[in-house]
Amino acid sequence: MAALEGKVAVITGSTSGIGARTAERFVAEGARVVIAGRRKDRGEKLAQKLGDHASFIQTDVSVEADVEAMIHHAVKRFGRLDCLVNNAGRGSQFATIADADLEEFDAVIAVHLRAVLAGMKYAARAMAAQGSGSIITVASVNGIHAGLGGHYYSAAKAASIHLTRCAAMELGEKGIRVNSISPGMTATGAFGKYGGVTADEADDHPEYAEAAIGAVMSRWQPLLSVARADDIAHAAVFLASDASRMITGHNLVVDGGISAGWPIGAVRSDRELFFRKFQEARSA
Ligand SMILES: NC(=O)c1ccc[n+]([C@@H]2O[C@H](COP(=O)([O-])OP(=O)(O)OC[C@H]3O[C@@H](n4cnc5c(N)ncnc54)[C@H](OP(=O)(O)O)[C@@H]3O)[C@@H](O)[C@H]2O)c1
């Protein structure tokens, strides 16, 4: 049997990147999915490609009424809700603390934290009535490892990881599992979109980001392959499936090892320098 046979999932931010690939994987594993995002043309195109197993609803996750309507749409169209993937995301400025723009901070929090809570709120109501469900939030390695992402984004992702744990503690007794996935740098249109490329061009060419990530990652990431949307989608399939039935309150890191420590390639020359200086001091 396919991993998600008979399950119904809502995936936010599934008009591109990780969300779109997750929608494709979920359908391939037997699920029916609601594709949610702001761009109608892309959402409808993906839903059409996936056929009867998919339905698009235009959603701005920073608007609570949209999130409520999105969850209701899933239950009305497919009869139940087994999984919510809170995946919608946006970039943010690399502002210094002294130059922090608090309106931009609020806008980042609205999508990466407030919307996650809104999704949990309405999904938990639908799932509690069934006595089962899996809520997955796509957080980030920046939520556990400082210095690579912008301050607002990193703080919002850290909070979403902790909100996941808090929600897991409350919702366990209702049969609802709550987990997060923390991707490392993953080749999607996200980088281009916030680097001045049009959204469509960036989303249709993840290979631009793949080449750029490949050029810089060896200082941070021990595995020397660039992560793709598919790598994160596989993790989401696992957390949505019954194979993970005893996993809740967990942050599943899919980062090629970024958060585990310093890659040997980055510290090799420092180690050589250390021992050379040690011997020089000894023989001085
Ligand atoms: N790529 C990475 O390296 C990386 C690393 C760690 C974490 N992540 C996280 O992974 C998630 C997916 O990102 P991605 O890399 O796949 O980038 P992406 O292709 O740009 O996907 C972001 C999605 O979020 C949607 N979105 C943005 N604002 C929204 C809003 N207000 N309401 C509803 N949908 C909204 C966008 O669709 P519309 O424009 O159609 O609304 C888009 O489909 C994000 O949460 C991101 O922070 C990515």
Coordinates of C-alpha atoms and ligand atoms in Angstrom, one line a residue:
M1 CA 0.0 0.0 0.0
A2 CA 1.2 3.5 -0.8
A3 CA 2.4 5.5 2.3
L4 CA -0.4 8.0 2.3
E5 CA -3.3 6.0 0.8
G6 CA -6.7 7.5 1.7
K7 CA -5.2 10.5 3.5
V8 CA -6.2 14.1 2.9
A9 CA -3.6 16.9 3.2
V10 CA -3.4 20.6 3.0
I11 CA -0.1 22.1 1.9
T12 CA 0.4 25.8 2.2
G13 CA 2.8 27.6 -0.2
S14 CA 2.4 24.8 -2.7
T15 CA 2.4 26.9 -5.8
S16 CA 6.2 26.4 -6.1
G17 CA 9.3 24.9 -4.6
I18 CA 9.2 22.6 -1.6
G19 CA 5.4 22.9 -1.3
A20 CA 4.7 22.0 -4.9
R21 CA 7.0 19.0 -4.8
T22 CA 5.4 17.9 -1.6
A23 CA 2.0 18.1 -3.2
E24 CA 3.3 15.9 -6.1
R25 CA 4.9 13.4 -3.8
F26 CA 1.8 13.2 -1.6
V27 CA -0.4 12.4 -4.6
A28 CA 2.1 9.9 -5.8
E29 CA 1.8 8.2 -2.4
G30 CA -2.0 8.0 -2.6
A31 CA -3.1 11.2 -0.8
R32 CA -5.6 13.8 -1.9
V33 CA -4.2 17.3 -1.5
V34 CA -5.3 20.9 -1.2
I35 CA -2.8 23.2 -2.9
A36 CA -2.8 26.6 -1.1
G37 CA -1.0 29.8 -2.1
R38 CA -1.6 33.3 -3.5
R39 CA -0.8 32.7 -7.1
K40 CA -3.9 31.4 -8.8
D41 CA -2.3 30.6 -12.2
R42 CA 0.4 28.4 -10.8
G43 CA -1.9 26.8 -8.2
E44 CA -4.6 25.9 -10.7
K45 CA -2.0 24.6 -13.2
L46 CA -0.5 22.2 -10.6
A47 CA -4.0 21.1 -9.4
Q48 CA -4.9 20.4 -13.0
K49 CA -1.7 18.4 -13.5
L50 CA -2.5 16.3 -10.4
G51 CA -6.1 15.6 -11.5
D52 CA -8.9 14.5 -9.2
H53 CA -6.6 14.1 -6.3
A54 CA -5.9 17.8 -6.0
S55 CA -7.8 21.0 -5.5
F56 CA -6.4 24.6 -5.4
I57 CA -7.7 27.3 -3.1
Q58 CA -6.2 30.8 -3.3
T59 CA -4.9 31.6 0.2
D60 CA -2.9 34.3 1.9
V61 CA -1.8 32.6 5.1
S62 CA -1.3 35.9 6.9
V63 CA -5.1 36.4 6.8
E64 CA -6.8 34.2 9.4
A65 CA -10.1 34.0 7.5
D66 CA -8.2 32.6 4.5
V67 CA -6.6 29.9 6.7
E68 CA -10.0 28.9 8.1
A69 CA -11.5 28.8 4.6
M70 CA -8.5 26.6 3.4
I71 CA -9.1 24.0 6.1
H72 CA -12.9 24.0 5.5
H73 CA -12.3 23.6 1.8
A74 CA -10.3 20.4 2.4
V75 CA -13.0 18.9 4.6
K76 CA -15.8 19.9 2.2
R77 CA -14.0 18.7 -0.9
F78 CA -12.4 15.5 0.4
G79 CA -14.4 14.7 3.6
R80 CA -11.6 14.8 6.2
L81 CA -8.2 16.2 7.1
D82 CA -5.2 14.0 8.0
C83 CA -2.3 16.3 7.5
L84 CA -1.5 20.0 7.3
V85 CA 1.9 21.1 6.0
N86 CA 2.6 24.7 7.1
N87 CA 5.1 25.4 4.4
A88 CA 4.4 28.9 3.1
G89 CA 7.4 31.2 3.4
R90 CA 9.0 34.4 2.2
G91 CA 12.5 35.8 2.4
S92 CA 13.5 38.7 4.5
Q93 CA 16.1 41.4 4.6
F94 CA 19.6 40.9 6.1
A95 CA 19.2 44.0 8.3
T96 CA 21.5 44.7 11.3
I97 CA 20.0 44.9 14.7
A98 CA 20.8 48.7 14.8
D99 CA 18.9 49.1 11.5
A100 CA 16.0 46.7 12.3
D101 CA 12.8 47.5 10.4
L102 CA 10.0 46.4 12.8
E103 CA 7.3 46.5 10.1
E104 CA 9.3 44.1 8.0
F105 CA 9.8 42.0 11.2
D106 CA 6.0 41.9 11.7
A107 CA 5.5 40.8 8.1
V108 CA 8.0 38.0 8.5
I109 CA 6.4 36.9 11.7
A110 CA 2.9 37.0 10.1
V111 CA 3.9 34.3 7.5
H112 CA 6.4 32.2 9.4
L113 CA 4.8 32.1 12.9
R114 CA 1.3 33.7 13.1
A115 CA 0.2 31.7 10.0
V116 CA 1.6 28.5 11.5
L117 CA -0.4 29.0 14.6
A118 CA -3.5 29.8 12.6
G119 CA -3.0 26.6 10.5
M120 CA -2.6 24.6 13.7
K121 CA -5.8 26.2 15.2
Y122 CA -8.1 25.2 12.4
A123 CA -6.4 21.9 11.5
A124 CA -6.6 20.8 15.2
R125 CA -10.3 21.4 15.3
A126 CA -10.9 19.2 12.2
M127 CA -8.4 16.6 13.3
A128 CA -9.7 16.4 16.9
A129 CA -13.1 15.4 15.7
Q130 CA -11.5 12.4 13.9
G131 CA -9.1 11.6 16.8
S132 CA -6.0 11.7 14.5
G133 CA -3.8 13.9 12.4
S134 CA -0.3 15.1 11.6
I135 CA 0.7 18.7 11.5
I136 CA 4.0 19.5 9.9
T137 CA 5.7 22.9 9.8
V138 CA 8.5 23.6 7.4
A139 CA 10.9 25.6 9.6
S140 CA 14.6 26.0 8.8
V141 CA 18.1 25.2 9.9
N142 CA 18.2 28.9 10.6
G143 CA 15.8 28.3 13.5
I144 CA 18.5 26.2 15.3
H145 CA 21.8 27.6 13.9
A146 CA 22.5 31.3 13.9
G147 CA 24.5 33.3 11.4
L148 CA 23.4 32.1 8.0
G149 CA 19.9 33.6 7.7
G150 CA 18.5 37.1 8.4
H151 CA 17.6 37.9 12.0
Y152 CA 13.8 38.2 11.6
Y153 CA 13.6 35.0 9.5
S154 CA 15.8 33.0 11.9
A155 CA 13.9 34.2 15.0
A156 CA 10.5 33.4 13.4
K157 CA 11.7 29.9 12.4
A158 CA 13.1 29.2 15.9
A159 CA 9.7 30.2 17.4
S160 CA 7.9 28.0 14.9
I161 CA 10.0 25.0 16.1
H162 CA 9.2 25.7 19.7
L163 CA 5.5 26.3 18.9
T164 CA 5.6 22.8 17.3
R165 CA 6.8 21.3 20.6
C166 CA 4.2 23.2 22.6
A167 CA 1.4 22.2 20.3
A168 CA 2.6 18.5 20.3
M169 CA 2.4 18.5 24.1
E170 CA -1.2 19.7 24.0
L171 CA -2.6 17.8 21.0
G172 CA -1.1 14.4 21.7
E173 CA -4.0 13.3 23.9
K174 CA -6.3 14.0 20.9
G175 CA -4.2 11.7 18.6
I176 CA -2.7 14.6 16.7
R177 CA 1.1 14.6 16.0
V178 CA 2.9 17.9 15.5
N179 CA 6.4 18.0 14.0
S180 CA 8.7 20.3 12.1
I181 CA 11.2 19.8 9.3
S182 CA 14.2 22.1 9.2
P183 CA 15.7 22.2 5.7
G184 CA 19.2 23.5 5.1
M185 CA 19.9 25.4 1.9
T186 CA 17.6 23.9 -0.7
A187 CA 17.6 24.7 -4.4
T188 CA 14.3 26.5 -5.0
G189 CA 13.2 29.8 -6.5
A190 CA 13.2 31.4 -3.0
F191 CA 16.8 32.7 -3.5
G192 CA 16.1 34.3 -6.9
K193 CA 12.8 35.8 -5.9
Y194 CA 14.4 37.8 -3.1
G195 CA 17.5 38.5 -5.3
G196 CA 15.6 40.5 -7.9
V197 CA 14.5 37.7 -10.4
T198 CA 10.8 37.5 -11.2
A199 CA 8.9 34.9 -9.3
D200 CA 8.1 32.8 -12.3
E201 CA 11.6 32.8 -13.7
A202 CA 13.0 31.9 -10.2
D203 CA 10.5 29.2 -9.6
D204 CA 11.0 27.6 -13.0
H205 CA 14.8 27.5 -12.7
P206 CA 15.9 26.0 -9.4
E207 CA 19.1 25.1 -11.1
Y208 CA 20.3 28.8 -10.7
A209 CA 20.1 28.3 -6.9
E210 CA 21.6 24.8 -7.2
A211 CA 24.7 26.2 -8.9
A212 CA 25.1 29.1 -6.4
I213 CA 24.6 26.9 -3.3
G214 CA 27.0 24.4 -4.8
A215 CA 29.7 27.1 -5.0
V216 CA 29.6 28.1 -1.4
M217 CA 28.3 25.2 0.7
S218 CA 31.5 23.3 1.4
R219 CA 32.4 25.7 4.3
W220 CA 29.1 24.9 6.1
Q221 CA 27.8 21.5 4.9
P222 CA 29.7 18.2 5.2
L223 CA 27.6 16.4 2.6
L224 CA 28.7 17.9 -0.8
S225 CA 25.3 17.5 -2.6
V226 CA 22.9 20.3 -3.0
A227 CA 19.5 19.6 -1.4
R228 CA 16.5 19.7 -3.7
A229 CA 12.8 20.2 -2.9
D230 CA 12.3 16.5 -3.3
D231 CA 14.6 15.8 -0.3
I232 CA 12.3 17.8 1.9
A233 CA 9.2 16.3 0.3
H234 CA 10.4 12.8 1.3
A235 CA 10.7 13.9 4.9
A236 CA 7.2 15.3 4.8
V237 CA 5.8 12.1 3.4
F238 CA 7.4 10.2 6.3
L239 CA 6.0 12.6 9.0
A240 CA 2.5 12.5 7.3
S241 CA 2.5 8.7 7.2
D242 CA 1.7 6.1 9.8
A243 CA 5.4 5.0 9.6
S244 CA 6.0 8.0 12.0
R245 CA 3.1 7.2 14.3
M246 CA 5.3 7.5 17.5
I247 CA 7.0 10.7 16.5
T248 CA 5.7 14.0 17.8
G249 CA 7.3 17.2 19.0
H250 CA 10.3 16.5 16.8
N251 CA 12.3 18.8 14.6
L252 CA 13.5 16.6 11.6
V253 CA 16.6 18.3 10.3
V254 CA 17.3 17.8 6.6
D255 CA 20.4 20.0 6.2
G256 CA 23.2 17.8 4.8
G257 CA 24.8 18.1 8.3
I258 CA 25.0 21.9 8.5
S259 CA 23.8 22.0 12.1
A260 CA 25.9 19.1 13.3
G261 CA 29.2 20.9 13.4
W262 CA 32.1 22.2 11.2
P263 CA 32.9 20.3 8.0
I264 CA 36.4 18.9 7.8
G265 CA 37.1 20.9 4.7
A266 CA 36.4 24.2 6.6
V267 CA 38.6 23.4 9.6
R268 CA 41.5 21.4 8.0
S269 CA 43.7 24.5 7.4
D270 CA 42.9 25.8 10.9
R271 CA 44.0 22.6 12.4
E272 CA 47.3 22.7 10.5
L273 CA 47.8 26.3 11.6
F274 CA 47.1 25.4 15.2
F275 CA 49.7 22.6 15.3
R276 CA 52.2 24.7 13.4
K277 CA 51.8 27.6 15.9
F278 CA 52.0 25.1 18.8
Q279 CA 55.4 23.8 17.5
E280 CA 56.7 27.3 16.8
A281 CA 55.8 28.4 20.4
R282 CA 57.4 25.3 21.8
S283 CA 60.7 25.8 19.9
A284 CA 60.8 29.6 20.6
Ligands
LIG1 N1 14.9 26.9 0.0 C1 15.6 26.8 1.2 O1 16.8 26.9 1.2 C2 14.8 26.7 2.5 C3 15.6 26.5 3.6 C4 15.0 26.3 4.8 C5 13.6 26.5 4.9 N2 12.9 26.8 3.8 C6 11.4 27.0 4.0 O2 10.7 26.2 3.1 C7 9.5 26.8 2.8 C8 9.2 26.7 1.3 O3 10.2 27.6 0.7 P1 10.8 27.3 -0.8 O4 12.2 27.3 -0.7 O5 10.1 26.2 -1.4 O6 10.4 28.7 -1.5 P2 9.3 29.1 -2.5 O7 9.4 28.3 -3.7 O8 9.5 30.6 -2.7 O9 8.0 28.8 -1.8 C9 7.3 29.6 -0.9 C10 5.8 29.4 -1.1 O10 5.1 30.2 -0.1 C11 4.1 30.8 -0.7 N3 3.7 32.0 0.1 C12 4.5 33.1 0.4 N4 3.8 34.0 1.1 C13 2.6 33.4 1.2 C14 1.4 33.9 1.9 N5 1.3 35.1 2.5 N6 0.3 33.1 1.8 C15 0.3 31.9 1.2 N7 1.4 31.4 0.6 C16 2.5 32.2 0.6 C17 4.5 31.1 -2.1 O11 3.4 31.1 -3.0 P3 2.6 32.4 -3.5 O12 3.6 33.4 -3.9 O13 1.8 31.8 -4.6 O14 1.7 32.8 -2.4 C18 5.4 29.9 -2.4 O15 4.6 28.9 -3.0 C19 9.5 28.2 3.4 O16 8.8 28.2 4.7 C20 11.0 28.4 3.6 O17 11.2 29.4 4.7 C21 13.5 26.9 2.6

